[in-house]
Amino acid sequence: MPPTKVNLTSGHLLRALFSLATPMLVQAFLQNLQNMIDLYFVGKLGSPAVAAVSASGNILFVLTPVLMGASMGTIALVSRFTGEGNHRLAAQTAGQSVPIAIIFGIIIGIIGQFFAPDFFRWMSIPDDVTALGLPYLRILLFTSFTMFVLFLGNAAMQGAGDAWTPMKIMALANVLNAVLDPLLIYGIGPFPTMGVNGAAWATAISQAVAAVTSLHLLVSGKVHLNIRFRDWLPDPHLCWRITRIGVPSSGQMLLRSLMNATLYSIVAPFGTSVLAGYSVGTRINMMILMPAFAFGNAAAAMVGQNLGAQKPDRAVKAAWLAVGVEAVVMVVASLLLVFFAPQFIAFFASEDPEAIRIGAEYFRIEAPFYICSALSIILSRALGGAGASVAPFVINAFTLWGVQVPAAVFLSQRYGTIGIWSAMAGTQVIHAIIVGWWFSLGRWKHKKV
């Protein structure tokens, strides 16, 4: 059995990276697999059901930037305090993230309930897709606070160098989701036939069980962060430190989520089959990019701990090493998708030839540039781990909204869907160049948290 905590500030750098990134990678796949499991089972219900689940997922990303920002703030502070050897303050930081998760999860869930129909209208989602997606979305919004608790609890453990425990928690959630999906969607045995709504309840129940498990481990002392109940009492100074790092990261995720929703509105007028093909493509795309996020989170923890241990050169090497390893992964993934895209799409949209064609077209243009996404994701996460989260926010704002969205609108009018995919691919290149240049300047090494 591998150790649950990795020493990130000394020893062999590549071994430390893989020891931390491997369970993070498995966890990332398991996390995204929940959505893929839902898509697989609802795929038997037709293209409108597939598009409904995918569109709802994009709306949820719009509503959860606070989650991602608080997660980065938690990782940055917990890793920095762990590197400094201040384990009590690291545990207190993790404790402060729990009430933040619950409060904001409830607030966003309530707001989302009222504005859910407006989100579908804003994205120009067809009526048949909206009819299925709206109740699905409302169920997940009602229970979204459990997702917040789960994400931040796992982020705290990762910041302390424990990536194996969050992986096991996500494995538990996936097993539950895979078991509950067919029971609740198709009404097997004593369970009612709930269709698309059954997928939402399966996800909500599995996330709630995983969140309770994470909280239990954090307060029981069975992991490397032993949270005391008094750590949950609000500490304004510590909350501000988490927020100061988290707000730019939240803004970065909000810009990306809104951009994804905007792209949906650009694609939607081309028809339900095109939207279904793009929806499946984006889900597979997210799964392919999971290794980049895993290595990025590993780089964030390594950068934070090594800066805390006064080892900035090791922090730099860790980030670029993660980029190099992930570049190899992305080359392999790109080749697979360029040559076998129809087979991947057909697995989730086997009843719709037009959806398969669109999904294959999307990957043949987008996939060759995955290596650029890998670089920008990992280095942005590394900057966040250092507490320097403002620069990634500004770069994202420029590339996504100043380049990608206008280019997608313009090129879609001239070249149809091919123009949209081309705009996305070109933006990846620009984003990677700017992030790589900024990281190389090294100003983040002197960031105080």
XYZ file of C-alpha atoms in Angstrom:
449
model
C 0.000 0.000 0.000
C 1.572 3.373 -0.994
C 2.102 6.036 1.663
C -0.681 8.565 1.976
C 1.604 11.574 2.357
C 4.464 12.550 0.050
C 7.572 14.568 0.988
C 7.541 17.347 -1.612
C 10.451 19.482 -0.395
C 13.341 16.999 -0.614
C 14.430 13.872 -2.446
C 13.940 12.811 -6.062
C 11.743 15.385 -7.814
C 10.256 13.097 -10.472
C 9.380 10.463 -7.878
C 7.707 13.074 -5.690
C 5.752 14.418 -8.668
C 4.442 11.012 -9.682
C 3.738 9.981 -6.082
C 1.471 13.000 -5.751
C 0.127 13.254 -9.306
C -0.761 9.585 -9.785
C -3.574 9.478 -7.209
C -4.638 12.974 -8.291
C -4.875 11.716 -11.857
C -6.979 8.738 -10.820
C -9.143 11.046 -8.700
C -9.575 13.455 -11.608
C -10.678 10.653 -13.918
C -13.052 9.337 -11.268
C -14.453 12.826 -10.741
C -15.122 13.350 -14.432
C -16.262 9.751 -14.793
C -19.377 10.636 -12.808
C -20.524 12.843 -15.691
C -19.502 10.230 -18.250
C -21.458 7.552 -16.391
C -24.535 9.792 -16.465
C -24.031 10.448 -20.190
C -23.620 6.742 -20.924
C -26.856 5.710 -19.241
C -28.968 8.647 -20.480
C -27.511 8.097 -23.962
C -29.979 5.249 -24.350
C -32.765 7.854 -23.992
C -31.744 9.780 -27.171
C -29.813 12.885 -28.254
C -32.063 15.397 -26.394
C -31.301 13.602 -23.110
C -27.551 13.640 -23.834
C -27.640 17.335 -24.710
C -29.728 18.087 -21.583
C -27.218 16.471 -19.217
C -24.244 18.107 -20.950
C -25.835 21.579 -21.096
C -26.775 21.340 -17.412
C -23.194 20.416 -16.594
C -21.948 23.571 -18.312
C -24.446 25.666 -16.363
C -23.232 24.113 -13.112
C -19.689 25.161 -14.034
C -20.958 28.734 -14.377
C -22.445 28.554 -10.872
C -19.423 27.047 -9.120
C -16.455 29.400 -9.646
C -16.442 30.115 -5.900
C -15.786 26.420 -5.352
C -12.761 26.400 -7.652
C -11.392 29.631 -6.206
C -11.719 28.515 -2.600
C -10.117 25.216 -3.603
C -7.039 27.005 -4.980
C -6.898 29.294 -1.949
C -7.027 26.263 0.331
C -4.311 24.383 -1.572
C -2.035 27.442 -1.643
C -2.257 28.150 2.086
C -2.284 24.547 3.337
C 0.732 23.678 1.164
C 2.633 26.826 2.197
C 1.998 26.228 5.917
C 2.889 22.547 5.549
C 6.168 23.492 3.860
C 6.888 25.886 6.734
C 6.202 23.085 9.237
C 3.183 24.905 10.742
C 0.763 21.952 10.755
C -1.625 23.544 13.239
C -2.210 26.550 10.977
C -2.552 24.224 7.981
C -5.322 22.337 9.792
C -6.998 25.591 10.826
C -6.989 26.729 7.186
C -8.641 23.492 6.142
C -11.232 23.995 8.871
C -12.076 27.481 7.618
C -12.753 26.094 4.133
C -15.581 23.832 5.354
C -18.071 26.516 6.477
C -17.096 28.563 3.409
C -18.043 25.574 1.264
C -21.379 25.001 3.003
C -22.462 28.653 3.034
C -21.578 29.436 -0.561
C -22.936 26.107 -1.754
C -26.308 26.891 -0.214
C -26.337 30.488 -1.526
C -25.460 29.473 -5.070
C -27.935 26.598 -4.972
C -30.784 28.930 -3.965
C -29.890 31.589 -6.549
C -29.576 28.958 -9.237
C -33.055 27.595 -8.531
C -34.612 30.919 -9.496
C -32.496 31.603 -12.570
C -32.174 28.087 -14.023
C -34.720 28.723 -16.858
C -32.886 31.920 -17.807
C -29.625 30.008 -18.170
C -31.152 27.658 -20.720
C -32.682 30.565 -22.646
C -29.392 32.476 -22.616
C -27.602 29.468 -24.109
C -30.285 29.156 -26.830
C -30.945 25.542 -25.826
C -33.814 23.952 -27.828
C -37.124 23.461 -26.003
C -36.966 19.654 -26.027
C -33.533 19.752 -24.406
C -34.601 22.391 -21.864
C -37.632 20.333 -20.812
C -35.330 17.495 -19.808
C -32.434 19.567 -18.510
C -34.278 21.990 -16.227
C -35.456 19.490 -13.571
C -32.101 17.678 -13.789
C -30.269 20.950 -13.107
C -32.555 21.955 -10.225
C -31.939 18.678 -8.413
C -28.174 19.133 -8.609
C -28.427 22.781 -7.536
C -30.529 21.829 -4.518
C -27.773 19.480 -3.324
C -24.758 21.463 -4.588
C -23.429 22.268 -1.098
C -22.306 18.637 -0.765
C -20.167 19.049 -3.878
C -18.549 22.130 -2.319
C -17.690 20.271 0.882
C -16.293 17.331 -1.074
C -14.069 19.494 -3.308
C -12.623 21.635 -0.530
C -12.069 18.721 1.820
C -10.123 16.938 -0.902
C -8.204 20.128 -1.760
C -7.070 20.502 1.848
C -5.710 16.950 1.911
C -3.906 17.506 -1.407
C -2.289 20.701 -0.133
C -0.890 18.706 2.791
C 0.593 16.175 0.362
C -2.058 13.474 0.815
C -3.586 12.662 -2.572
C -4.417 8.999 -1.959
C -7.270 9.606 0.485
C -9.200 11.965 -1.852
C -8.745 9.392 -4.625
C -10.370 6.697 -2.504
C -13.231 9.030 -1.609
C -13.917 9.748 -5.285
C -13.769 6.010 -6.046
C -16.509 5.499 -3.476
C -18.632 8.210 -5.120
C -18.209 6.645 -8.565
C -19.134 3.162 -7.454
C -22.310 4.506 -5.854
C -23.133 6.580 -8.933
C -22.625 3.642 -11.322
C -24.890 1.448 -9.199
C -27.632 4.043 -8.697
C -27.751 5.388 -12.286
C -29.422 2.397 -13.995
C -31.649 1.752 -10.978
C -33.053 5.301 -10.897
C -32.990 6.094 -14.637
C -34.667 2.920 -15.899
C -36.623 1.961 -12.765
C -35.061 -1.439 -12.174
C -36.704 -3.572 -9.510
C -38.525 -1.557 -6.821
C -37.085 1.765 -7.996
C -39.282 4.216 -9.942
C -38.481 5.093 -13.573
C -37.115 8.638 -13.328
C -35.326 9.068 -16.676
C -32.875 11.986 -16.785
C -33.889 13.029 -13.246
C -32.708 9.661 -11.984
C -29.184 10.490 -13.159
C -29.290 13.718 -11.125
C -30.406 11.955 -7.953
C -27.763 9.247 -8.407
C -25.051 11.920 -8.639
C -26.437 13.895 -5.689
C -26.619 10.880 -3.384
C -23.137 9.641 -4.273
C -21.620 13.121 -3.734
C -23.353 13.472 -0.349
C -21.969 10.155 0.886
C -18.469 11.100 -0.306
C -18.680 14.547 1.358
C -19.671 13.054 4.709
C -16.782 10.597 4.418
C -14.319 13.436 3.731
C -15.527 15.446 6.732
C -15.327 12.416 9.005
C -11.709 11.779 8.046
C -10.698 15.426 8.504
C -12.064 15.655 12.063
C -11.107 12.133 13.164
C -7.339 12.588 12.892
C -7.040 9.695 10.439
C -5.471 11.960 7.789
C -2.555 14.395 8.043
C -4.851 17.348 8.752
C -6.453 16.998 12.160
C -9.228 19.617 12.160
C -10.644 20.558 15.536
C -14.208 21.748 15.816
C -13.047 25.198 16.950
C -11.222 25.487 13.612
C -14.654 25.805 12.006
C -15.314 29.058 13.891
C -14.816 31.989 11.487
C -11.352 33.571 11.630
C -11.684 36.839 9.632
C -7.940 37.163 8.976
C -7.504 33.603 7.740
C -10.725 33.728 5.725
C -9.437 36.878 4.041
C -6.154 35.187 3.160
C -8.053 32.302 1.555
C -10.347 34.743 -0.230
C -7.511 36.970 -1.467
C -6.046 34.018 -3.348
C -9.387 32.450 -4.216
C -11.192 35.440 -5.745
C -8.945 35.725 -8.852
C -9.106 31.938 -9.277
C -12.895 32.143 -8.943
C -12.948 34.884 -11.564
C -10.790 32.761 -13.841
C -13.202 29.814 -13.562
C -16.200 32.106 -14.000
C -14.758 33.523 -17.225
C -14.077 30.009 -18.536
C -17.513 28.734 -17.521
C -19.305 31.684 -19.091
C -17.220 31.205 -22.204
C -18.274 27.533 -22.387
C -21.908 28.571 -22.067
C -21.409 31.231 -24.751
C -19.912 28.659 -27.114
C -22.986 26.504 -26.514
C -25.155 29.416 -27.605
C -23.024 29.779 -30.752
C -23.267 26.055 -31.546
C -26.961 25.592 -30.617
C -28.472 27.259 -33.751
C -26.858 24.554 -35.894
C -29.358 21.998 -34.513
C -29.870 19.392 -31.775
C -27.684 16.737 -33.431
C -24.796 19.189 -33.782
C -25.266 20.250 -30.161
C -25.290 16.601 -29.049
C -22.063 15.881 -30.953
C -20.396 18.959 -29.485
C -21.727 18.077 -26.016
C -20.201 14.608 -26.127
C -17.000 16.072 -27.571
C -16.638 18.560 -24.724
C -17.168 15.820 -22.150
C -14.497 13.630 -23.719
C -12.316 16.725 -24.023
C -12.641 17.339 -20.293
C -11.678 13.744 -19.592
C -8.613 13.966 -21.835
C -7.515 17.139 -20.027
C -7.891 15.547 -16.584
C -4.199 14.525 -16.482
C -3.264 18.167 -17.057
C -5.381 19.263 -14.096
C -3.954 16.430 -11.986
C -0.354 17.380 -12.762
C -1.350 21.034 -12.342
C -2.718 20.412 -8.849
C 0.382 18.385 -8.017
C 2.547 21.265 -9.264
C 0.500 23.721 -7.165
C 1.090 21.705 -3.990
C 4.794 21.254 -4.773
C 5.275 24.942 -5.568
C 3.476 26.007 -2.397
C 5.379 23.647 -0.101
C 8.769 24.420 -1.630
C 8.218 28.163 -1.421
C 7.267 27.638 2.233
C 10.506 25.681 2.694
C 12.500 28.497 1.017
C 13.303 26.386 -2.075
C 12.085 28.476 -5.047
C 14.408 26.789 -7.574
C 12.932 23.389 -6.726
C 9.468 24.917 -7.158
C 10.367 26.072 -10.690
C 11.782 22.676 -11.622
C 8.680 20.905 -10.289
C 6.342 23.013 -12.436
C 8.308 22.553 -15.680
C 8.792 18.848 -14.970
C 5.024 18.489 -14.697
C 4.641 20.277 -18.046
C 7.152 17.956 -19.714
C 5.505 14.779 -18.447
C 2.039 15.979 -19.405
C 3.237 16.965 -22.890
C 3.991 13.303 -23.603
C 0.522 12.301 -22.409
C -1.129 14.916 -24.601
C 0.736 13.835 -27.738
C -0.568 10.283 -27.289
C -4.107 11.503 -26.574
C -4.052 13.798 -29.598
C -3.055 10.985 -31.942
C -5.766 8.677 -30.582
C -8.495 11.275 -31.029
C -7.373 12.435 -34.467
C -7.491 8.881 -35.833
C -10.266 7.292 -33.739
C -12.622 10.194 -32.936
C -15.747 8.598 -34.531
C -15.402 5.520 -32.340
C -15.141 7.606 -29.175
C -18.167 9.726 -30.090
C -20.245 6.701 -31.177
C -19.896 5.191 -27.721
C -22.115 7.970 -26.331
C -24.164 8.910 -29.416
C -24.532 5.645 -31.318
C -28.047 6.492 -32.573
C -27.163 9.776 -34.295
C -24.753 9.719 -37.311
C -24.720 13.527 -37.575
C -23.679 13.865 -33.921
C -20.836 11.399 -34.563
C -19.689 13.371 -37.620
C -19.670 16.685 -35.734
C -17.830 15.206 -32.755
C -15.166 13.718 -35.032
C -14.785 17.044 -36.864
C -14.370 18.822 -33.524
C -11.548 16.524 -32.382
C -9.624 16.525 -35.660
C -9.237 20.297 -35.382
C -8.978 20.678 -31.593
C -6.944 17.627 -30.514
C -3.588 18.502 -32.180
C -3.318 21.539 -29.887
C -3.879 19.730 -26.576
C -0.202 20.148 -25.730
C -0.781 23.919 -25.538
C -3.681 23.437 -23.127
C -1.485 21.207 -20.973
C 1.166 23.901 -20.623
C -1.273 26.700 -19.800
C -3.274 24.599 -17.315
C -0.264 23.336 -15.365
C 1.576 26.653 -15.183
C -1.618 28.507 -14.220
C -2.172 26.025 -11.387
C 1.452 26.371 -10.317
C 1.029 30.152 -10.143
C -2.103 29.644 -8.047
C -0.193 27.329 -5.712
C 2.271 30.170 -5.167
C -0.625 32.477 -4.308
C -0.089 34.478 -7.518
C -3.575 33.961 -8.904
C -4.174 37.425 -10.410
C -1.997 36.920 -13.505
C -3.787 33.717 -14.663
C -7.101 35.557 -14.266
C -5.995 38.479 -16.459
C -4.513 36.157 -19.096
C -7.707 34.083 -19.185
C -9.866 37.183 -19.531
C -7.863 38.363 -22.523
C -7.562 35.059 -24.379
C -11.061 33.685 -23.761
C -13.106 36.852 -24.201
C -10.768 39.060 -26.178
C -9.745 36.361 -28.663
C -11.755 33.124 -28.567
C -15.360 34.308 -28.342
C -15.090 37.067 -30.997
C -13.175 34.701 -33.291
C -15.767 31.945 -32.816
C -18.638 34.305 -33.669
C -16.889 35.674 -36.740
C -15.605 32.361 -38.097
C -18.879 30.509 -37.440
C -20.657 32.906 -39.789
C -18.144 32.182 -42.561
C -17.169 28.554 -42.045
C -19.857 27.065 -39.793
C -18.806 24.670 -37.036
C -15.297 24.306 -38.483
C -14.789 28.015 -37.804
C -15.782 27.557 -34.143
C -13.356 24.687 -33.596
C -10.581 26.644 -35.358
C -11.109 29.630 -33.054
C -10.804 27.346 -30.033
C -7.600 25.749 -31.314
C -5.938 29.085 -32.114
C -6.773 30.439 -28.686
C -5.028 27.498 -27.031
C -1.782 28.456 -28.738
C -2.019 32.133 -27.737
C -2.902 31.247 -24.151
C 0.050 28.861 -23.775
C 2.546 31.415 -25.114
C 1.412 34.150 -22.715
C 1.232 31.926 -19.612
C 4.651 30.393 -20.337
C 6.198 33.847 -20.751
C 4.697 35.183 -17.513
C 5.723 32.126 -15.494
C 9.293 32.437 -16.811
C 9.553 35.976 -15.446
C 9.622 34.456 -11.927
C 7.858 37.268 -10.059
C 5.564 34.699 -8.404
C 8.512 33.288 -6.409
C 8.378 36.314 -4.108
C 4.610 36.247 -3.531
C 3.514 36.542 0.116
C 0.392 34.654 1.232
